[in-house]
Amino acid sequence: MSFREDTAVTRVADDRWAAEIRPGWDIGGNANGGYLAALAARAFTEHTGRPDPITTTTHYLAPGRDGPVELAIVVHKEGRRFASGSVTMTDAEGRTIVQVLMAAGDLDEIGGATDLLVDDEPTPMPPFDELPARTNPGGPGGGPALFERLDVRLHPDDAGFAEGRKSGHARTRGWFAFADGEVIDGIGLVFATDALPPTIFNVDAPVGWVPTVELTSHVRRRPAPGPLRAGFTSRFITGGFLEEDGVIWDGEGRLVAQSRQLALVPRG
Amino acid sequence: MSFREDTAVTRVADDRWAAEIRPGWDIGGNANGGYLAALAARAFTEHTGRPDPITTTTHYLAPGRDGPVELAIVVHKEGRRFASGSVTMTDAEGRTIVQVLMAAGDLDEIGGATDLLVDDEPTPMPPFDELPARTNPGGPGGGPALFERLDVRLHPDDAGFAEGRKSGHARTRGWFAFADGEVIDGIGLVFATDALPPTIFNVDAPVGWVPTVELTSHVRRRPAPGPLRAGFTSRFITGGFLEEDGVIWDGEGRLVAQSRQLALVPRG
């Protein structure tokens, strides 16, 4: 099933949508955080008729397992440029999986065609076609099952942690694409902001589950078709927390999304 | 009145708190965004009995004017380390001023005393005592009324915009303190993440109101007493939007807060 199909939502009441957490978008049985945020963003953009998830803040409250979920939506404001609202995703047992505060709009209408400042370069990456795909779960150079759905190709300098060779830099860079070649829209961008291995895997820190407290994703532009360059870095791993900052570029070298998450250092 | 008094909240029902937007925390009659976020954070930390606003995401939906407001709180999860919840601030006419999604906890208990990575330096600033205070509203070198409550001392290289000398860098650095010397706690830190002039004032862009779509503030450590160093930068002013990233350090050179906001480029 495609990403679009696996994040499909159906209206069941004025303020409620139904969806299903589908298998394959998980790491060890827990749905990926970006996938859950994308599900919420899909419901909210369809609910409001505003195509682009401009800003999506997700709090992760319980693991998302395969199965049906309900998305309850409260719209806080319908403005000229944005609709702002909350999405509560609950599972069949009534557990809250994620709570989301977001704003959607239409990037074509918000305007500001001119780029006044771009003070960064697209993430430096070897060409997509020259890198190996990380598609074989569990095997050497492979990754979790999630990577069967994705065609993520890590920067060689950042990929050694899987074999115990940490780069020493809290950084993960890679190409991001769907394995089936699906075009990446704003909802796909939300997903992409949490789809690469944690930066902390490349520094001298305990390895394990890195629980996300909060993830905020900003969609700045609809990407050109093709794989995206993504770069994630952490500057501060202090007091049991780390931030992970993401920048995503399309194949034409333009900024398409930014993200920051606050996460907990693994307990090892 | 002190910041603490001017962000005081009183419980009026199980899930509702009353407060007042007080004069003097505004810019041209609109309450400062950091002040509104701090009010919500004060209510949520008191409501949950968790002292530190670990992450606070605020959507700005209507201008906050002086007068009474009500803060309705929904707790989404009471976990071992965090309470996560939403705060809706409405004014006397029932208008929603801000909608907040946040998590509070106790930084002393979350632990991780060891700093594993600090890949940045405290914002370089001339000594606090050697810089002029920006306290005279409207006058040369002065600022809005808000700066009577604050003792913000900007980096000389970033302060010239008020006289039309833009630095050319989308950057604002400064010392942050309350004018009355009140000790800055986590609530004060939330305020501090939106208390300096916008970065965009220092680049070739229209000057005017910079509407914040979303502000997320992470409190990473309770600061040591004394003025804080704060640095805000923007890397991307594209498509009508800009992000503003903040890092705040205490006088002992330790990271105490980070922030990112998504804002709209002024229309000039």
XYZ file of C-alpha atoms in Angstrom, chain A:
268
model
C 0.000 0.000 0.000
C 1.173 3.505 -0.743
C 1.774 6.208 1.847
C -1.306 8.018 0.577
C -3.457 4.911 1.023
C -1.914 4.123 4.391
C -2.738 7.591 5.704
C -6.267 7.699 4.276
C -8.949 9.201 6.514
C -12.741 8.946 6.368
C -15.179 11.354 7.951
C -17.457 9.673 10.496
C -19.019 12.731 12.158
C -18.896 16.510 12.014
C -15.733 16.641 14.033
C -14.397 13.094 13.811
C -12.417 11.129 11.261
C -11.536 7.443 11.144
C -8.222 6.030 9.990
C -6.070 2.977 10.460
C -2.500 2.637 11.629
C -1.242 0.278 8.941
C 1.512 -2.312 9.313
C 4.934 -1.537 7.925
C 5.230 2.066 9.149
C 6.607 0.962 12.495
C 9.861 0.356 14.275
C 9.599 -2.774 16.384
C 5.801 -2.627 16.459
C 5.465 1.078 17.371
C 4.247 3.300 14.560
C 6.832 5.873 13.505
C 6.272 9.328 14.995
C 6.316 11.083 11.647
C 3.695 8.668 10.321
C 1.360 9.448 13.241
C 1.867 13.193 12.777
C 1.162 12.767 9.046
C -2.086 10.910 9.795
C -3.235 13.798 11.973
C -2.146 16.335 9.364
C -4.041 14.434 6.664
C -7.227 14.525 8.742
C -6.864 18.215 9.559
C -6.105 19.341 6.010
C -9.078 17.363 4.685
C -11.300 18.639 7.488
C -10.464 22.280 6.806
C -10.016 22.027 3.041
C -6.626 23.710 3.427
C -4.088 21.644 1.524
C -0.791 22.406 3.282
C 0.126 21.524 6.878
C 2.043 24.745 7.543
C 2.939 23.890 11.144
C 2.248 20.650 12.997
C 3.162 20.119 16.651
C 2.734 16.575 17.932
C 2.912 15.276 21.500
C 3.429 11.501 21.743
C 1.379 10.088 24.598
C 1.106 6.346 23.946
C 2.607 3.959 21.364
C 0.616 3.615 18.145
C -0.073 -0.012 17.248
C -1.597 -1.332 14.025
C -5.343 -0.967 14.021
C -8.183 1.528 13.802
C -7.875 5.006 15.276
C -10.214 7.949 15.549
C -9.172 11.568 15.018
C -11.248 14.184 16.832
C -10.775 17.689 15.498
C -11.386 21.046 17.147
C -10.925 24.084 14.908
C -9.731 27.045 16.977
C -9.771 29.617 14.220
C -10.659 29.809 10.553
C -8.660 32.766 9.337
C -7.995 34.171 5.940
C -4.615 32.512 5.585
C -4.743 29.677 8.127
C -7.011 27.331 9.961
C -5.634 26.485 13.405
C -6.855 23.491 15.334
C -6.229 20.469 17.526
C -6.344 16.801 16.604
C -6.684 14.039 19.197
C -5.893 10.542 17.956
C -7.297 7.701 20.064
C -7.091 3.967 19.537
C -9.871 1.388 19.825
C -9.307 1.159 23.594
C -9.772 4.922 23.921
C -6.114 5.582 24.650
C -4.833 8.928 23.392
C -1.954 8.165 21.025
C -1.038 11.687 19.964
C -2.275 15.201 20.621
C -1.611 17.671 17.830
C -1.801 21.463 17.510
C -1.483 22.598 13.933
C -2.256 25.210 11.323
C -3.067 24.503 7.692
C -3.228 26.847 4.737
C -2.619 27.089 1.032
C 1.014 27.836 0.270
C 0.022 29.166 -3.165
C -2.113 31.860 -1.565
C 0.061 32.874 1.371
C 2.461 34.281 -1.153
C 5.765 35.953 -0.789
C 7.219 34.515 -3.966
C 10.551 36.200 -3.389
C 13.136 34.471 -1.232
C 14.650 37.212 0.899
C 17.223 35.063 2.700
C 18.589 31.538 2.326
C 21.516 31.315 4.705
C 22.332 27.647 4.299
C 23.243 25.166 1.564
C 21.297 22.083 0.561
C 22.513 19.146 2.653
C 25.672 17.895 0.914
C 25.021 14.363 -0.299
C 26.573 11.978 -2.812
C 24.161 11.426 -5.735
C 21.104 9.346 -4.866
C 21.887 6.708 -7.508
C 25.388 6.132 -6.151
C 24.242 5.197 -2.642
C 22.906 1.856 -1.449
C 19.249 1.660 -0.437
C 18.627 0.630 3.188
C 15.876 -1.834 2.442
C 16.773 -5.186 3.981
C 15.372 -5.246 7.491
C 17.720 -6.470 10.137
C 20.555 -7.325 7.793
C 23.914 -5.587 7.635
C 23.424 -2.056 6.390
C 19.699 -2.534 6.730
C 17.203 -1.040 9.095
C 13.832 -1.576 10.689
C 10.768 -2.708 8.719
C 9.860 0.929 8.105
C 12.678 1.085 5.603
C 10.862 -1.303 3.293
C 8.323 1.450 2.672
C 10.993 4.084 2.264
C 13.986 4.527 0.068
C 16.227 6.300 2.554
C 19.863 6.510 1.559
C 22.116 7.768 4.313
C 25.252 9.813 3.885
C 28.132 7.299 4.098
C 29.787 9.325 6.883
C 26.627 9.037 9.002
C 25.665 5.416 8.288
C 28.345 3.526 10.180
C 26.588 3.517 13.550
C 24.676 0.363 12.518
C 28.018 -1.477 12.547
C 29.245 0.316 15.668
C 31.212 2.993 13.821
C 29.825 6.237 15.216
C 30.862 9.395 13.379
C 31.209 11.399 16.595
C 28.887 14.089 15.176
C 25.245 14.287 16.288
C 24.124 14.333 12.672
C 22.114 12.212 10.261
C 21.970 13.148 6.590
C 20.210 11.254 3.866
C 18.038 11.121 0.817
C 14.365 10.526 1.537
C 11.916 8.961 -0.922
C 9.046 6.539 -0.806
C 10.090 3.080 -2.017
C 7.256 3.038 -4.554
C 8.189 6.453 -5.906
C 5.058 8.237 -4.630
C 5.340 12.000 -5.042
C 6.007 13.714 -1.702
C 3.497 16.427 -0.784
C 3.146 18.436 2.426
C 1.776 15.445 4.337
C 4.735 13.385 3.159
C 7.038 16.174 4.350
C 5.586 15.964 7.850
C 6.403 12.277 7.806
C 9.908 12.936 6.441
C 10.755 15.152 9.413
C 10.895 12.063 11.646
C 11.944 9.266 9.309
C 15.728 9.094 9.622
C 17.754 7.422 12.399
C 18.286 9.591 15.492
C 21.290 11.910 15.492
C 22.306 10.645 18.919
C 23.190 7.230 17.435
C 26.340 8.853 16.055
C 27.733 10.111 19.370
C 29.001 8.443 22.512
C 25.629 7.980 24.217
C 23.456 5.031 25.176
C 21.762 3.384 22.168
C 18.083 2.606 22.433
C 14.618 4.006 21.927
C 14.720 7.812 21.726
C 11.276 8.915 22.963
C 10.015 12.071 21.276
C 8.341 14.477 23.680
C 7.348 16.980 21.018
C 7.855 17.300 17.268
C 7.106 20.496 15.344
C 7.252 20.378 11.549
C 7.044 23.440 9.313
C 6.190 22.946 5.659
C 7.663 25.873 3.762
C 7.155 24.864 0.132
C 5.685 21.997 -1.888
C 8.625 19.953 -3.090
C 9.540 19.286 -6.700
C 9.088 15.578 -7.540
C 11.981 13.278 -6.680
C 14.040 12.327 -3.643
C 14.610 14.945 -0.943
C 17.815 15.807 0.887
C 17.362 15.802 4.642
C 19.796 16.836 7.343
C 19.240 16.449 11.089
C 21.555 17.775 13.771
C 21.631 18.122 17.544
C 23.659 20.787 19.298
C 22.639 20.140 22.888
C 22.388 16.774 24.603
C 21.977 18.043 28.135
C 19.977 17.273 31.239
C 18.536 14.091 29.779
C 17.130 15.872 26.719
C 18.191 16.576 23.184
C 16.763 18.650 20.397
C 16.882 17.375 16.830
C 16.722 20.041 14.120
C 15.829 19.060 10.590
C 16.120 20.831 7.262
C 14.696 19.260 4.121
C 15.477 20.333 0.548
C 13.939 19.267 -2.731
C 15.860 18.108 -5.777
C 15.967 21.662 -7.100
C 17.879 22.763 -4.008
C 15.031 24.651 -2.362
C 14.068 24.540 1.305
C 10.787 22.650 1.681
C 10.536 21.894 5.393
C 12.091 22.477 8.789
C 11.562 20.606 12.005
C 12.603 20.499 15.601
C 11.876 17.819 18.117
C 12.543 17.555 21.816
C 13.480 14.008 22.758
C 14.755 12.073 25.734
C 18.236 10.580 25.853
C 17.951 6.775 25.728
C 18.474 5.103 29.056
C 20.597 2.445 27.317
